[in-house]
Short mmCIF file of C-alpha atoms in Angstrom, two decimals:
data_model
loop_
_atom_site.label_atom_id
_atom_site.label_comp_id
_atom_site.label_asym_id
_atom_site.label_seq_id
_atom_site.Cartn_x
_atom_site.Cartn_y
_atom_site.Cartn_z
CA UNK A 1 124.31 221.96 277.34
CA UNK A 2 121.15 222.97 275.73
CA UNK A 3 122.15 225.76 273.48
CA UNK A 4 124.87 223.37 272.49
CA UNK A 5 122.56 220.57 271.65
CA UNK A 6 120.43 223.17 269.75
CA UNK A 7 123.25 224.52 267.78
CA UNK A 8 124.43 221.38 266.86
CA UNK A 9 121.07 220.38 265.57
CA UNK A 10 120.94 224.16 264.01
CA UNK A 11 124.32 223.24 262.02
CA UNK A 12 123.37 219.91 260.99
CA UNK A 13 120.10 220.80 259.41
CA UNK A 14 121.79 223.78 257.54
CA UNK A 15 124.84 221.56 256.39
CA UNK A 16 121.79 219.11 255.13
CA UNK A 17 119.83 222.09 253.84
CA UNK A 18 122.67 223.97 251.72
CA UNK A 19 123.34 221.64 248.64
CA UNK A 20 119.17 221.23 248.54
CA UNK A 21 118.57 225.37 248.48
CA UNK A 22 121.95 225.66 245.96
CA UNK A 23 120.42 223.20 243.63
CA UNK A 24 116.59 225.00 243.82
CA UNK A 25 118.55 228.50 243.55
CA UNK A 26 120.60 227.42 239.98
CA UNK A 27 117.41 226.23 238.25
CA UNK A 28 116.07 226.30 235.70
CA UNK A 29 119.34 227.31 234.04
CA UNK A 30 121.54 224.53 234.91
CA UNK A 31 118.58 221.92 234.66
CA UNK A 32 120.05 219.74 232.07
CA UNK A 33 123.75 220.21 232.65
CA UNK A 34 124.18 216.38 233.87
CA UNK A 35 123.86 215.65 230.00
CA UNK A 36 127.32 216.91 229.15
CA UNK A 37 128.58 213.59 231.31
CA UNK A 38 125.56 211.07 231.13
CA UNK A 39 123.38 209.45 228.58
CA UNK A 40 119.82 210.51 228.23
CA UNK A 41 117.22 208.72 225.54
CA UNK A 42 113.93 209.55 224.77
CA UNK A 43 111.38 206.92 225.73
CA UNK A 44 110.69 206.30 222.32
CA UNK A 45 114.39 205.75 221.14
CA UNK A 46 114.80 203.60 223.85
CA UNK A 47 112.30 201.46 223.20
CA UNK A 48 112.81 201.55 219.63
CA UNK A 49 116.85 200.40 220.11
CA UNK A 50 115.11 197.76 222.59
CA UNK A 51 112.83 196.19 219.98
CA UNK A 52 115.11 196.52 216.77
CA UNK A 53 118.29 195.29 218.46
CA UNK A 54 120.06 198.08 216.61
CA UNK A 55 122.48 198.39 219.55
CA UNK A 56 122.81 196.16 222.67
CA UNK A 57 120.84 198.45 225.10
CA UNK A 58 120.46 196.90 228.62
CA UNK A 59 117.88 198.50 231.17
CA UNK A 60 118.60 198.53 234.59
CA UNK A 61 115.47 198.91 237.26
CA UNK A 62 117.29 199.92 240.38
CA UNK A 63 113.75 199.63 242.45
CA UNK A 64 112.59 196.94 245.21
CA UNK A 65 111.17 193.37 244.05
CA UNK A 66 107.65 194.66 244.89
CA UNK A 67 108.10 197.64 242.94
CA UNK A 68 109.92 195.56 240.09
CA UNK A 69 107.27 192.66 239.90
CA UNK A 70 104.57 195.28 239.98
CA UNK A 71 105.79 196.77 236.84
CA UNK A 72 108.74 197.45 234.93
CA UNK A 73 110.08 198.07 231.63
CA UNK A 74 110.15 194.63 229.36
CA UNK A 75 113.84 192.88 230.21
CA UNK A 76 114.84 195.29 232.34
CA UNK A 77 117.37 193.74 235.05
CA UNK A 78 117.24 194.68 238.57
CA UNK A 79 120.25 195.65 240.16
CA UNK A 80 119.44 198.11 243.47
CA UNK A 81 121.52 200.89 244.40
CA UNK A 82 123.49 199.04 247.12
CA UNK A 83 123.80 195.68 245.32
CA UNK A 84 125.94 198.24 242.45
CA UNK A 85 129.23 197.95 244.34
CA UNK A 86 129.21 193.88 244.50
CA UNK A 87 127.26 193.12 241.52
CA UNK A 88 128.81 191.21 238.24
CA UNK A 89 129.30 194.21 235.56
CA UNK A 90 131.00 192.37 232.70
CA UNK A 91 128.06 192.13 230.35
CA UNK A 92 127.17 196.12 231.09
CA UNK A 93 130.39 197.37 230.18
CA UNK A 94 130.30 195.30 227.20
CA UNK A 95 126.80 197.25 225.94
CA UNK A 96 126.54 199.99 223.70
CA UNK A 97 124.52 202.00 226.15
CA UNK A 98 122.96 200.84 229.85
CA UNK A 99 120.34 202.89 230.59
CA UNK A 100 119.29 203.04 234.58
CA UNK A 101 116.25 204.21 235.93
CA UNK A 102 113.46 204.02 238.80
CA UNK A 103 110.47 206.01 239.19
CA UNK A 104 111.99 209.70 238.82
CA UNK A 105 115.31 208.63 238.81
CA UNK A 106 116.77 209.72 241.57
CA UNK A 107 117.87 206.22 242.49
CA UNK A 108 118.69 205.94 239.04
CA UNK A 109 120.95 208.58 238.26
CA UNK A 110 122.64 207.12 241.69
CA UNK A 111 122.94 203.59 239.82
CA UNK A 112 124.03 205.11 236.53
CA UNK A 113 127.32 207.74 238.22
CA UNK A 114 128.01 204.33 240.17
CA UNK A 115 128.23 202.13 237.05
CA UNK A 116 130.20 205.22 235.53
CA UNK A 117 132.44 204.97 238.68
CA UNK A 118 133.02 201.41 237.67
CA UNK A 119 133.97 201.63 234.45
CA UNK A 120 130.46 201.11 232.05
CA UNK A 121 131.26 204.25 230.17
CA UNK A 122 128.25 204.25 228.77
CA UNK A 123 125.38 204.27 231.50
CA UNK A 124 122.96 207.00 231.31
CA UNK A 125 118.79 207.48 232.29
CA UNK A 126 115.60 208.26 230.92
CA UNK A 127 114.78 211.48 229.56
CA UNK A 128 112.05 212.85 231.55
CA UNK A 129 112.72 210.59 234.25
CA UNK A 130 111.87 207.17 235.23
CA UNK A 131 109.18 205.01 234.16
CA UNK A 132 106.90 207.64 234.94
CA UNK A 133 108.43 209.60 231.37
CA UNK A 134 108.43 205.75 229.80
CA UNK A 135 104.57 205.35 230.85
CA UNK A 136 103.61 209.26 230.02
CA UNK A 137 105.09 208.11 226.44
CA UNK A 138 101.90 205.57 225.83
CA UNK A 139 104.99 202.36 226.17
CA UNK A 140 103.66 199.08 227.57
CA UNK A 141 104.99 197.88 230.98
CA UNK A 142 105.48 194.20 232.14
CA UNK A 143 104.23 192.71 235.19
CA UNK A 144 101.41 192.59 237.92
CA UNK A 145 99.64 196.08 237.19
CA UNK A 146 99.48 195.19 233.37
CA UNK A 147 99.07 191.58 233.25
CA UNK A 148 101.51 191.68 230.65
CA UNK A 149 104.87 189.53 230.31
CA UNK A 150 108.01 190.56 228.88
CA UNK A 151 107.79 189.09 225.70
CA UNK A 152 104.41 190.61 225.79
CA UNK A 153 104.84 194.46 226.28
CA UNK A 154 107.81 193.94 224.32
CA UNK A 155 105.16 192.31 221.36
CA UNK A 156 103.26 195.75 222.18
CA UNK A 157 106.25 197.75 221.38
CA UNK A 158 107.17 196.37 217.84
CA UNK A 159 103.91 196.79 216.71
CA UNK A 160 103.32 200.67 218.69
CA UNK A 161 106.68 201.16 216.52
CA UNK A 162 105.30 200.15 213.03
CA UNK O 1 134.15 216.68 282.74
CA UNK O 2 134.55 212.89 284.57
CA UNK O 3 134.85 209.57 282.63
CA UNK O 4 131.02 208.87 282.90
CA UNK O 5 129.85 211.78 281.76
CA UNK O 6 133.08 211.28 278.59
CA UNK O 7 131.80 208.02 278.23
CA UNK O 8 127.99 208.82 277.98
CA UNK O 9 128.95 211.91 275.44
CA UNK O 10 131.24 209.17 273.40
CA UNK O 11 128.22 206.65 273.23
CA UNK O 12 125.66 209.52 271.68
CA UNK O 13 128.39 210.43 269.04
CA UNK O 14 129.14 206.70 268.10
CA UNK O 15 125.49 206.23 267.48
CA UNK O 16 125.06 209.15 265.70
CA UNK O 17 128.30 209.12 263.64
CA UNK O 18 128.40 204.86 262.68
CA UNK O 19 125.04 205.63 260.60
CA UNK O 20 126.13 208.94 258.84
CA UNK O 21 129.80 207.30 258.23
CA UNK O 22 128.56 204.38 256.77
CA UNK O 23 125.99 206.30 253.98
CA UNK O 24 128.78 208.57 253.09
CA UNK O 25 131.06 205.45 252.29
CA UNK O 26 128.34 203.84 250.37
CA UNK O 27 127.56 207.59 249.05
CA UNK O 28 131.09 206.96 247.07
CA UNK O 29 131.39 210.36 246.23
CA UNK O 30 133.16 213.41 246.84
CA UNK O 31 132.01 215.86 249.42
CA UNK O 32 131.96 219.10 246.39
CA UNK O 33 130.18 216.89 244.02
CA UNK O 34 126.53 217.59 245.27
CA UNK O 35 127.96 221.30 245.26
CA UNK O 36 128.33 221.18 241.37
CA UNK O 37 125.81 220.58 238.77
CA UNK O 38 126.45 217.58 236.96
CA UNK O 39 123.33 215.66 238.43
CA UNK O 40 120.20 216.04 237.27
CA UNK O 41 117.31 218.19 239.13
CA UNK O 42 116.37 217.69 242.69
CA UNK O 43 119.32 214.99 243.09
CA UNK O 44 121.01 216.76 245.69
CA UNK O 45 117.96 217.41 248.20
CA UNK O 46 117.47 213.93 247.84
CA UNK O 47 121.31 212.48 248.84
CA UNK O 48 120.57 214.83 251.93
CA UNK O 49 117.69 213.48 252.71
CA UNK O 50 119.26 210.01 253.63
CA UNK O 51 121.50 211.53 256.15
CA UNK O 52 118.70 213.46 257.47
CA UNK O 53 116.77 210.07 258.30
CA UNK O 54 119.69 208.56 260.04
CA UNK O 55 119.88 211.28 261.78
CA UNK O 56 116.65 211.31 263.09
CA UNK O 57 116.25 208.16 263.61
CA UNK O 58 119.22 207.96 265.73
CA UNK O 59 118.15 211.06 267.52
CA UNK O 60 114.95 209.63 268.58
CA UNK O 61 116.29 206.50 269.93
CA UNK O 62 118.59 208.48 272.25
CA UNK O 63 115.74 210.75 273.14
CA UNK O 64 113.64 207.82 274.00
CA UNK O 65 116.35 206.60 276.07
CA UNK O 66 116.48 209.98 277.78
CA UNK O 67 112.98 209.92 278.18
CA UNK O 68 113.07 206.41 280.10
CA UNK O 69 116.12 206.56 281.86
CA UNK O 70 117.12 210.08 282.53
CA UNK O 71 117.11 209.97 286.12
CA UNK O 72 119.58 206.91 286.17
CA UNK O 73 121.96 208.19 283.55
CA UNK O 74 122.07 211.76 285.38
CA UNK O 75 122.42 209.96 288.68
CA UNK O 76 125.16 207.90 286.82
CA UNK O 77 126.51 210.65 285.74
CA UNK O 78 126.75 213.00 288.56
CA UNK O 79 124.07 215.50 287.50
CA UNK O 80 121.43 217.00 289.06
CA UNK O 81 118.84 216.37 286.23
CA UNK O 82 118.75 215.63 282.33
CA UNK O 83 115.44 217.01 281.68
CA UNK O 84 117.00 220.33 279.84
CA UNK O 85 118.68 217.98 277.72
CA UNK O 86 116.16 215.79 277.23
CA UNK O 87 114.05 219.25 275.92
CA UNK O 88 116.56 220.29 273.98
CA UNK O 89 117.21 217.44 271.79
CA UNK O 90 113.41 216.87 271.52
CA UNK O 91 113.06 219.86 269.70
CA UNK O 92 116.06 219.30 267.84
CA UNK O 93 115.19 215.48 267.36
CA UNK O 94 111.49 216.79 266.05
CA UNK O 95 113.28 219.56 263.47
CA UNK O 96 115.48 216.86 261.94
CA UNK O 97 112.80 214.36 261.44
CA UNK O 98 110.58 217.20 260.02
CA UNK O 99 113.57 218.27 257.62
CA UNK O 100 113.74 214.91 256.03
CA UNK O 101 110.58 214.20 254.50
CA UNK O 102 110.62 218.01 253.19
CA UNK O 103 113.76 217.30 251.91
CA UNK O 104 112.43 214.52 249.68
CA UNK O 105 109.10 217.00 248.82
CA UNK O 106 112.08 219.34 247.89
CA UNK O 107 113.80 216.31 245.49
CA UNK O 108 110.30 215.29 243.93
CA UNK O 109 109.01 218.57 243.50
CA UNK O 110 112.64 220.10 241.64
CA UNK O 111 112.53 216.25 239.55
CA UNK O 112 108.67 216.51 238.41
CA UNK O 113 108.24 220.00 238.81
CA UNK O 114 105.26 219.78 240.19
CA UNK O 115 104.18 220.28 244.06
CA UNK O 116 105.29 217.36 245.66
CA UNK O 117 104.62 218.65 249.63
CA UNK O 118 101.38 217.25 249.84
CA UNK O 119 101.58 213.96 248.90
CA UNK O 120 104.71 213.26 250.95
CA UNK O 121 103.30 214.98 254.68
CA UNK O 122 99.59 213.75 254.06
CA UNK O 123 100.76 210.51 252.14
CA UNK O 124 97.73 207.89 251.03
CA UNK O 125 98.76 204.69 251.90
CA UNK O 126 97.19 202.39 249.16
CA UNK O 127 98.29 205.26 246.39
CA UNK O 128 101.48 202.96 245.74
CA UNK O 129 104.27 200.59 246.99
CA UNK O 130 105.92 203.73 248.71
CA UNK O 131 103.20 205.51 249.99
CA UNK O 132 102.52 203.29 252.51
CA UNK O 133 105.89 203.60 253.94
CA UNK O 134 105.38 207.15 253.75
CA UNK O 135 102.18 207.33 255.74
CA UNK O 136 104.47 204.75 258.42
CA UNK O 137 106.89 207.97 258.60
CA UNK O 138 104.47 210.30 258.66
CA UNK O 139 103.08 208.92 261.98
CA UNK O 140 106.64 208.53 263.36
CA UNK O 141 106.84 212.13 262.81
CA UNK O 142 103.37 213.13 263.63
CA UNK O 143 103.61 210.90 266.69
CA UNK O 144 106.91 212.69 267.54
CA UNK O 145 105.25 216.27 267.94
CA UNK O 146 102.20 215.30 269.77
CA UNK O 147 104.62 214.21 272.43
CA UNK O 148 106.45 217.03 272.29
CA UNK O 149 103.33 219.27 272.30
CA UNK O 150 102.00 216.84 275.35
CA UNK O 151 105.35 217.97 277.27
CA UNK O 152 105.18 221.82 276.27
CA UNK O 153 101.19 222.23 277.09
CA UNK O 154 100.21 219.25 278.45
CA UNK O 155 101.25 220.11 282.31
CA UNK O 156 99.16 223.25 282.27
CA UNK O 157 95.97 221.69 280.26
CA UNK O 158 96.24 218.16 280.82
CA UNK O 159 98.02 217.20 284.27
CA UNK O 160 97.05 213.28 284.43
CA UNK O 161 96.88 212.41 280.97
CA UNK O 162 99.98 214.69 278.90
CA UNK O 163 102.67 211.87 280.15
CA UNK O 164 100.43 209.23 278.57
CA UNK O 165 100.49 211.24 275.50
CA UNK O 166 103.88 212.23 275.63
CA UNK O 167 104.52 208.25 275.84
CA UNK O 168 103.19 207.91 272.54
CA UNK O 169 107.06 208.76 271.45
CA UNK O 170 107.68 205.45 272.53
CA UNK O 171 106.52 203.95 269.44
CA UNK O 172 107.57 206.06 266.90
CA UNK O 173 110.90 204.50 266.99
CA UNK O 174 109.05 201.14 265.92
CA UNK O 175 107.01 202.37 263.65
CA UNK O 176 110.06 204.66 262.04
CA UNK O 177 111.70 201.43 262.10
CA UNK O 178 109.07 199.84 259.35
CA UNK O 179 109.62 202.85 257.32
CA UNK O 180 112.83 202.90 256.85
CA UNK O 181 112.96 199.43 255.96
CA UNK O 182 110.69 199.93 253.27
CA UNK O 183 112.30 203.11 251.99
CA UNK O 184 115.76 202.87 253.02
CA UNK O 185 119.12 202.18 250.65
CA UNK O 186 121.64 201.13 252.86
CA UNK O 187 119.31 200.53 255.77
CA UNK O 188 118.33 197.21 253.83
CA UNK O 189 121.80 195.95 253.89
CA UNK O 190 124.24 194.81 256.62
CA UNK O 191 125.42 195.99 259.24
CA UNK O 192 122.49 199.07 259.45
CA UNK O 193 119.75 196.70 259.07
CA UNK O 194 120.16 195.02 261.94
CA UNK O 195 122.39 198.05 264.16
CA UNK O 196 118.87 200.08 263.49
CA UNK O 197 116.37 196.76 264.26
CA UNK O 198 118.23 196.20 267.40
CA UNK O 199 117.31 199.73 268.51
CA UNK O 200 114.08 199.39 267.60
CA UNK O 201 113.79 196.21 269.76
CA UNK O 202 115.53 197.86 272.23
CA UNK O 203 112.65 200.55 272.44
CA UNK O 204 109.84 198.37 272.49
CA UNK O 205 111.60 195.81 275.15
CA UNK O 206 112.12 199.24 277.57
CA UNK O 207 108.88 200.23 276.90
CA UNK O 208 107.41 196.83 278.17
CA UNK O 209 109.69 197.23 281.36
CA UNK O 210 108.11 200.95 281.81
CA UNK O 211 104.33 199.70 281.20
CA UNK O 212 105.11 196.78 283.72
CA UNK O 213 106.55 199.24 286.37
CA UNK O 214 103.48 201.54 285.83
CA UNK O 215 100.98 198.81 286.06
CA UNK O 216 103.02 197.99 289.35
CA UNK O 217 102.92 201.08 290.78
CA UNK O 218 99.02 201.71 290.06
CA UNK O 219 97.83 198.29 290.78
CA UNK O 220 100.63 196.52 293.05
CA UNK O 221 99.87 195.10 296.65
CA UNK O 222 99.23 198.24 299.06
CA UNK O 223 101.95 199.31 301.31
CA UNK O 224 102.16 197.48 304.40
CA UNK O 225 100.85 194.36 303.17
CA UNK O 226 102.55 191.11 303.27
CA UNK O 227 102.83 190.79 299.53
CA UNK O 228 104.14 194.52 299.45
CA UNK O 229 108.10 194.88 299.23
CA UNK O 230 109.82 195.91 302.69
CA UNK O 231 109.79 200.04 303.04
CA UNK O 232 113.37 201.33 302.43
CA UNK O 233 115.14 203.43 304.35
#
């Protein structure tokens, strides 16, 4: 009974381990290869689209309310991971591109191949990742940590832009 | 193998299987997918991750169960003892719960690429929002192998006092419980949320019953006395 138990546990962390040490071993190479099949905008494009209304962007935060009310990107709408499946996606499939992110993006790109799943064609995540690539860029965020509304980072932007 | 000991063995599976079935439906993807390479860097340690926590959070509640009633269940059961079990799968319970926050070092480090394995096994709790939640797992886990280190050394070096330490796995199922609230996907939605806070509950309620039964048996009327229950045969 003990070896079996072991075993088990042996198998279950190398099932769990094997996609993690596949992904490590095919980098750098294949590193951006989820590009051929997603969207991915600069910071600076994004927020320029955002403050011209060139296109109809819509950002999606897919973080917590704390996180979210702490900062986020001006407008963005939050929509977590989980709420995805139940959540009202008329007006995203009608945008010209729905960007999704959190703060590397790994619940992001989550959100975005869900939205994808669901039909908004056009879903797709920051280029370097997150609002950590959005705040490396020098582009204001709204909320607690800033003191800044939307309309107020988004004020920031236009100007950053001229 | 007789219908008690079927029964037992069905019980462990159903907890651990419910959890892992119900992220892989939410997962909503194929099993080759994570295989491929059409997600972006570090994506794929950090699906696996989520099953790893379920996993070990599951593993330790049926540890601590082992741990509190292992002589009933093997009575129950028809067996001798559980205690090899009950070694085995702490080792096995401590490995998983280890392999899930490196795991997520893995994901952060391959997404930033910089060295993320730091900050997530030594995590600052007033860095940010999840950092605290990370230092709450990190004491689940660090909590987890001082008990198991109580039970491996603790007989030879510490006779009287490696069970108290060793009980100190008690409430890392609590405390694990907090954490993956505040870091959790589909632990924040129905029917995990409350499948995992019952355990929880369940943990500290048994716990309460175990500290009362100690207190008992250290501080209870002395035998023979009136208030003192009748000797058994």
């Amino acid at each position: 009974m003990r070896l079996a138990v072991v075993l088990l546990a042996l198998a279950a962390a190398a099932l769990l381990s094997w996609p993690a040490v596949r992904e490590a071993r095919r980098l750098p190479e294949g590193a951006d290869a989820w590009k051929r099949d997603y969207f991915a905008i600069l910071p600076r494009d994004l927020a320029r689209m955002m403050a011209t209304g060139e296109s109809r962007v819509i950002v999606v935060d897919t973080r917590e309310d704390a996180e979210y009310a702490d900062y986020h990107i001006p407008f963005a709408l939050r929509i977590p991971v989980r709420d995805i499946p139940g959540a009202d996606l008329r007006d995203l499939k009608k945008a010209d591109l729905v960007i999704c992110y959190c703060v590397k993006d790994l619940r992001g790109f989550e959100a975005a191949r869900l939205l994808q799943q669901r039909g908004v064609a056009n879903a797709g995540l920051i280029d370097g990742f997150g609002i950590y690539a959005w705040e490396s860029a020098g582009l204001p965020v709204a909320g607690i940590y800033s003191g800044l509304t939307d309309e107020e980072a988004m004020k920031r932007i236009r100007e950053s832009l001229r | 193998m007789n219908a008690r000991r079927l029964l037992a063995l069905s019980a462990a599976i159903t907890i651990l299987g419910v959890p892992l079935t119900i992220f892989w439906a939410r997962l909503e993807a194929s099993p080759s997918f994570y295989l491929g390479d059409g997600f972006p860097p570090g994506q794929a340690s950090y699906v696996m991750m989520r099953p790893a926590g379920h996993l070990a959070y599951c593993l330790l509640f049926l540890q601590i169960v082992l741990g509190l009633h292992g002589k009933r269940l093997a009575r129950w059961m028809g067996l001798e003892t559980l205690l090899p079990l009950h070694r085995a799968l702490g080792f096995s319970t401590l490995g998983i719960m280890a392999l899930h926050p490196l795991l997520f070092a893995l994901a952060s480090s391959l997404r930033t690429g910089k060295n993320k394995l730091w900050e997530t096994f030594l995590p600052d709790p007033s860095a940010y929002y999840w950092a605290f939640y990370f230092f709450l797992g990190a004491i689940a886990l660090y909590g987890t192998a001082l008990a198991v280190a109580a039970a491996v050394w603790g007989p030879r070096w510490a006779p009287r006092a490696w069970r108290w330490i060793h009980g100190v796995n008690y409430l890392c199922l609590p405390v694990a419980w907090f954490h993956c609230r505040g870091t959790g996907n589909e632990v924040r939605d129905q029917p995990l949320e409350d499948v995992y806070g019952v355990m929880a509950l369940a943990v500290v309620v048994m716990l309460g019953w175990r500290l009362r039964q100690a207190w008992k048996g250290s501080f209870g009327p002395p035998a023979g006395s009136p208030a003192s229950p009748a000797p058994t045969a």
